[in-house]
Tab-separated table of C-alpha atoms in Angstrom:
chain	number	residue	atom	x	y	z
S	2	MET	CA	11.741	-8.950	31.148
S	3	ARG	CA	10.332	-7.812	27.936
S	4	ILE	CA	8.667	-4.261	28.187
S	5	ALA	CA	6.405	-3.490	25.492
S	6	ARG	CA	4.331	-0.144	24.271
S	7	PHE	CA	1.117	-0.031	23.199
S	8	SER	CA	-1.900	1.234	22.482
S	9	THR	CA	-5.374	0.120	23.026
S	10	GLY	CA	-7.156	2.555	20.686
S	11	SER	CA	-6.020	5.922	23.315
S	12	ASP	CA	-3.199	7.156	24.168
S	13	PRO	CA	0.346	4.775	24.168
S	14	GLN	CA	1.576	3.016	27.987
S	15	TYR	CA	4.197	0.822	28.260
S	16	GLY	CA	3.422	-2.394	30.022
S	17	ILE	CA	5.381	-6.104	30.608
S	18	VAL	CA	4.733	-8.724	28.485
S	19	GLU	CA	4.234	-12.414	29.423
S	20	LEU	CA	4.162	-14.993	27.042
S	21	ALA	CA	3.141	-18.393	26.691
S	22	VAL	CA	6.628	-19.685	26.619
S	23	ASP	CA	7.013	-18.776	30.007
S	24	GLY	CA	5.153	-20.436	31.687
S	25	GLY	CA	3.296	-17.836	34.193
S	26	GLU	CA	-0.490	-17.717	35.237
S	27	HIS	CA	-1.259	-15.130	32.374
S	28	PRO	CA	-0.362	-15.914	29.010
S	29	ASP	CA	0.563	-13.929	26.196
S	30	THR	CA	-1.290	-11.296	27.619
S	31	VAL	CA	0.238	-7.905	28.476
S	32	ALA	CA	0.440	-6.165	31.807
S	33	ALA	CA	0.396	-2.237	32.240
S	34	LEU	CA	2.777	0.468	33.513
S	35	THR	CA	1.943	3.626	35.574
S	36	GLY	CA	4.714	4.930	33.101
S	37	ASP	CA	7.205	5.500	30.806
S	38	PRO	CA	10.141	3.133	32.593
S	39	LEU	CA	13.349	5.134	30.467
S	40	ALA	CA	11.982	8.285	32.241
S	41	THR	CA	10.603	7.610	35.477
S	42	LYS	CA	9.841	4.872	38.016
S	43	VAL	CA	6.511	2.675	37.239
S	44	GLN	CA	4.371	0.766	38.287
S	45	LEU	CA	1.330	-1.944	37.658
S	46	SER	CA	-1.439	0.105	37.047
S	47	GLY	CA	-3.483	-3.799	37.832
S	48	GLN	CA	-4.435	-3.063	33.737
S	49	ARG	CA	-3.952	-6.813	31.882
S	50	PHE	CA	-4.844	-7.457	28.079
S	51	PRO	CA	-4.860	-10.119	25.836
S	52	LEU	CA	-1.466	-9.476	23.487
S	53	ALA	CA	-3.059	-10.401	20.746
S	54	GLU	CA	-6.353	-7.062	21.120
S	55	VAL	CA	-3.428	-4.954	22.068
S	56	ARG	CA	-1.057	-2.696	19.006
S	57	LEU	CA	2.277	-3.214	19.654
S	58	LEU	CA	4.243	0.495	18.570
S	59	ALA	CA	7.850	0.903	18.580
S	60	PRO	CA	8.907	-0.175	21.832
S	61	VAL	CA	10.653	3.662	22.028
S	62	ILE	CA	10.832	6.714	20.441
S	63	PRO	CA	14.639	8.013	20.787
S	64	ARG	CA	14.693	11.349	22.981
S	65	SER	CA	17.670	12.303	20.778
S	66	LYS	CA	19.524	10.352	17.623
S	67	VAL	CA	19.627	6.503	16.263
S	68	VAL	CA	23.312	6.032	15.673
S	69	ALA	CA	23.862	3.600	14.341
S	70	VAL	CA	27.341	1.182	12.925
S	71	GLY	CA	27.760	0.575	9.783
S	72	ARG	CA	30.286	-2.344	8.144
S	73	ASN	CA	30.491	-3.966	11.321
S	74	TYR	CA	29.959	-7.711	10.029
S	75	ALA	CA	33.959	-8.588	8.439
S	76	GLU	CA	31.055	-10.441	5.537
S	77	HIS	CA	29.334	-7.476	5.176
S	78	ALA	CA	31.918	-5.154	4.571
S	79	ALA	CA	33.191	-7.718	2.177
S	80	GLU	CA	29.419	-8.236	0.802
S	81	LEU	CA	29.564	-4.703	-0.145
S	82	GLY	CA	33.011	-4.262	-1.732
S	83	ASN	CA	34.086	-2.293	1.275
S	84	GLU	CA	37.257	-2.701	3.573
S	85	VAL	CA	36.255	-2.696	7.301
S	86	PRO	CA	37.382	1.060	8.706
S	87	GLU	CA	39.827	1.350	11.088
S	88	THR	CA	37.409	3.094	14.298
S	89	PRO	CA	33.990	2.367	13.854
S	90	LEU	CA	32.068	3.477	11.176
S	91	ILE	CA	28.629	5.561	12.445
S	92	PHE	CA	26.602	7.646	11.378
S	93	LEU	CA	23.071	9.164	12.869
S	94	LYS	CA	19.259	8.240	11.396
S	95	PRO	CA	16.635	10.916	12.934
S	96	ASN	CA	13.940	10.050	15.809
S	97	THR	CA	11.152	10.579	12.827
S	98	SER	CA	12.324	7.098	10.953
S	99	VAL	CA	11.330	5.112	13.620
S	100	ILE	CA	8.343	2.875	13.429
S	101	GLY	CA	6.733	0.303	14.890
S	102	PRO	CA	5.658	-3.634	13.687
S	103	GLU	CA	3.463	-3.961	11.144
S	104	ASP	CA	4.500	-0.338	10.333
S	105	ALA	CA	4.314	0.149	6.518
S	106	ILE	CA	8.335	0.641	5.100
S	107	VAL	CA	7.227	2.852	2.264
S	108	TYR	CA	9.305	2.537	-0.921
S	109	PRO	CA	10.140	6.734	-1.822
S	110	ASN	CA	10.027	7.638	-5.648
S	111	TYR	CA	13.601	8.283	-5.043
S	112	THR	CA	15.011	4.880	-5.294
S	113	LYS	CA	15.678	1.877	-7.073
S	114	GLN	CA	17.419	-0.064	-5.203
S	115	LEU	CA	16.211	-0.062	-1.247
S	116	SER	CA	18.203	-2.561	1.205
S	117	TYR	CA	16.547	-4.686	4.332
S	118	GLU	CA	19.808	-4.944	7.724
S	119	GLY	CA	18.601	-6.596	10.482
S	120	GLU	CA	20.054	-5.757	13.329
S	121	LEU	CA	20.304	-5.751	17.360
S	122	ALA	CA	19.698	-1.983	18.744
S	123	ILE	CA	21.179	-1.066	22.126
S	124	VAL	CA	18.701	0.582	23.746
S	125	ILE	CA	20.030	3.654	26.664
S	126	GLY	CA	19.075	3.886	29.654
S	127	ARG	CA	20.294	6.863	31.469
S	128	ILE	CA	22.294	9.883	30.816
S	129	CYS	CA	25.758	9.205	29.554
S	130	LYS	CA	28.640	10.760	28.758
S	131	GLU	CA	32.191	9.657	28.025
S	132	VAL	CA	31.432	6.255	29.817
S	133	PRO	CA	34.551	3.541	30.612
S	134	ALA	CA	34.035	-0.178	29.894
S	135	GLU	CA	33.357	-0.610	33.145
S	136	ARG	CA	30.119	1.277	33.870
S	137	VAL	CA	29.386	0.401	30.258
S	138	PRO	CA	26.082	-2.678	31.721
S	139	GLU	CA	24.892	0.693	34.039
S	140	VAL	CA	23.461	2.453	30.910
S	141	ILE	CA	21.962	0.083	29.187
S	142	PHE	CA	18.512	-0.128	29.724
S	143	GLY	CA	17.751	-3.291	27.579
S	144	TYR	CA	18.058	-4.756	23.484
S	145	THR	CA	15.602	-4.329	20.614
S	146	ILE	CA	15.328	-5.394	16.876
S	147	ALA	CA	16.457	-3.020	14.434
S	148	ASN	CA	16.257	-2.987	10.653
S	149	ASP	CA	18.357	0.096	9.523
S	150	VAL	CA	17.037	0.393	6.274
S	151	THR	CA	18.703	1.986	3.256
S	152	ALA	CA	18.310	2.863	-0.291
S	153	ARG	CA	21.079	1.231	-1.589
S	154	ASP	CA	21.852	3.977	-4.559
S	155	LEU	CA	21.594	6.819	-3.090
S	156	GLN	CA	24.783	6.136	-0.686
S	157	GLY	CA	27.463	6.605	-3.136
S	158	PRO	CA	25.944	9.851	-5.128
S	159	ASP	CA	24.681	11.007	-2.090
S	160	LYS	CA	28.257	11.406	-0.834
S	161	GLN	CA	26.611	10.800	2.556
S	162	TRP	CA	23.399	8.886	3.803
S	163	ALA	CA	20.929	11.346	5.180
S	164	ARG	CA	18.319	10.648	2.929
S	165	ALA	CA	19.617	7.069	2.058
S	166	LYS	CA	19.354	5.810	6.169
S	167	GLY	CA	17.480	8.664	7.303
S	168	SER	CA	13.952	9.001	5.420
S	169	ASP	CA	10.865	8.496	6.458
S	170	THR	CA	10.113	4.736	7.657
S	171	PHE	CA	13.214	3.511	7.678
S	172	CYS	CA	14.808	2.884	10.776
S	173	PRO	CA	11.289	0.138	12.449
S	174	ILE	CA	12.374	-0.913	15.503
S	175	GLY	CA	10.198	-3.584	18.012
S	176	PRO	CA	8.194	-5.185	19.023
S	177	TRP	CA	9.688	-4.668	22.692
S	178	MET	CA	12.633	-4.703	24.317
S	179	VAL	CA	14.494	-7.202	26.641
S	180	THR	CA	15.904	-6.192	30.369
S	181	HIS	CA	17.651	-9.631	30.629
S	182	PHE	CA	20.430	-9.796	28.763
S	183	SER	CA	23.984	-9.485	30.037
S	184	ILE	CA	26.086	-8.082	27.502
S	185	GLU	CA	28.259	-11.426	27.039
S	186	GLU	CA	24.376	-13.071	26.032
S	187	ALA	CA	23.993	-9.443	24.017
S	188	GLU	CA	26.672	-11.007	22.214
S	189	ASN	CA	25.696	-14.322	21.693
S	190	LEU	CA	21.753	-13.981	19.507
S	191	MET	CA	21.010	-15.351	16.484
S	192	ILE	CA	19.995	-13.223	13.811
S	193	THR	CA	17.307	-14.248	11.475
S	194	THR	CA	16.385	-11.716	8.421
S	195	THR	CA	13.277	-13.536	5.788
S	196	VAL	CA	11.623	-11.990	2.831
S	197	ASP	CA	8.275	-12.965	2.790
S	198	ASP	CA	8.904	-16.942	3.156
S	199	GLU	CA	12.975	-16.677	1.910
S	200	GLN	CA	15.492	-16.727	4.646
S	201	ARG	CA	17.809	-13.945	3.818
S	202	GLN	CA	20.310	-13.191	7.111
S	203	HIS	CA	21.374	-15.653	9.583
S	204	ASP	CA	24.073	-15.360	11.475
S	205	SER	CA	25.660	-14.487	15.449
S	206	THR	CA	25.680	-10.925	17.100
S	207	GLU	CA	29.360	-13.128	17.978
S	208	LEU	CA	30.782	-11.884	14.700
S	209	MET	CA	30.472	-8.285	15.520
S	210	LEU	CA	33.867	-6.764	15.013
S	211	ASN	CA	33.516	-3.735	17.583
S	212	LYS	CA	31.171	-4.959	20.603
S	213	ILE	CA	28.898	-3.544	22.476
S	214	VAL	CA	31.528	-1.878	25.301
S	215	ASP	CA	33.744	-0.982	22.688
S	216	LEU	CA	30.028	0.492	20.937
S	217	VAL	CA	29.258	2.451	23.174
S	218	VAL	CA	32.335	3.715	24.909
S	219	TYR	CA	33.398	5.300	21.783
S	220	ILE	CA	30.244	6.985	21.234
S	221	THR	CA	29.628	8.975	23.773
S	222	SER	CA	33.288	9.928	23.607
S	223	PHE	CA	32.658	12.260	21.451
S	224	THR	CA	28.062	13.004	22.305
S	225	THR	CA	25.761	12.537	25.059
S	226	LEU	CA	23.341	10.298	24.894
S	227	LEU	CA	19.956	10.617	26.368
S	228	PRO	CA	17.700	8.334	27.441
S	229	GLY	CA	15.402	5.875	24.919
S	230	ASP	CA	18.198	6.605	22.317
S	231	VAL	CA	19.034	3.430	20.322
S	232	ILE	CA	22.022	1.989	18.558
S	233	LEU	CA	22.142	0.327	15.868
S	234	THR	CA	25.351	-2.549	15.842
S	235	GLY	CA	25.622	-3.105	12.496
S	236	THR	CA	24.128	-6.104	10.407
S	237	PRO	CA	25.212	-9.374	9.237
S	238	ALA	CA	25.778	-10.851	5.630
S	239	GLY	CA	23.242	-11.144	3.605
S	240	VAL	CA	21.516	-8.155	2.597
S	241	GLY	CA	19.538	-7.173	-0.289
S	242	THR	CA	16.517	-5.393	-1.531
S	243	MET	CA	12.875	-5.653	-0.970
S	244	ASP	CA	10.104	-4.670	-2.877
S	245	ALA	CA	6.638	-3.508	-2.977
S	246	GLY	CA	3.937	-5.966	-1.655
S	247	GLN	CA	7.011	-7.847	-0.107
S	248	ARG	CA	7.054	-8.322	3.990
S	249	VAL	CA	10.253	-7.907	6.250
S	250	SER	CA	10.768	-10.135	9.597
S	251	ILE	CA	13.699	-9.709	11.835
S	252	GLU	CA	13.889	-12.628	14.551
S	253	ILE	CA	16.986	-12.564	17.294
S	254	ASP	CA	16.587	-15.548	19.797
S	255	GLY	CA	15.205	-14.318	22.710
S	256	ILE	CA	13.385	-11.342	22.011
S	257	GLY	CA	11.283	-11.847	18.823
S	258	THR	CA	10.120	-10.567	15.429
S	259	LEU	CA	10.228	-6.934	14.138
S	260	SER	CA	8.090	-8.097	10.564
S	261	ASN	CA	6.946	-5.388	8.516
S	262	PRO	CA	5.032	-5.619	5.320
S	263	VAL	CA	7.042	-2.693	2.355
S	264	VAL	CA	4.520	-0.248	0.264
S	265	ALA	CA	4.871	1.755	-2.762
S	266	ALA	CA	4.973	5.486	-1.733
S	267	GLY	CA	0.974	7.441	-2.804
């Protein structure tokens, strides 16, 4: 199932997306739900809209945080001259950094090296702490696509990543959440990132060093996750810069494509 958060010009609402490839009776439409599936039981409202006529929003605004994992692909760590960490390298992005499909990534004037990082994202579905490995599937609501936008030239001088990773618009998420993947399926998906029409990243989530179960167990060992919190699982090799006027698109097999323009600040 694909669950989107969308607007028709009024308040945001959630809906179930049906694509033409599904072979169903309502291709390329979204069927509205009565509430927030991450917070309460929902049902179909009876309204259905053409997908082309709605504005897709970030499928979730994290209740408290985005938890991101650094250097979780060996070749990505190597390409930036870094060692693979012995334990997961964790940092936070504020929920104010989150934007949705087609929203603009703002290139701030305090960086000269703005980079994309295409990633698989996990959406948490229930409050959880100290989750044992066998119960990890119970706390995952679904998966989506994220771009861990990074001001690369600030990471070293700042010595912590709040500004380099957490600035406004630095966490595009979308286009929707998929809830039908098993963990095993989510760990065998191709991530492809293009800048304009040039392919920059193309690798499988199979190459993650710390797997999904390991990440959830580790993160919940020290912090409580809330429904709607998001985990970014790391980026494969091929990261690079993007400039104002360009468009960055990240495709993950079985999920869809997240695409955002880059604009100069001001």
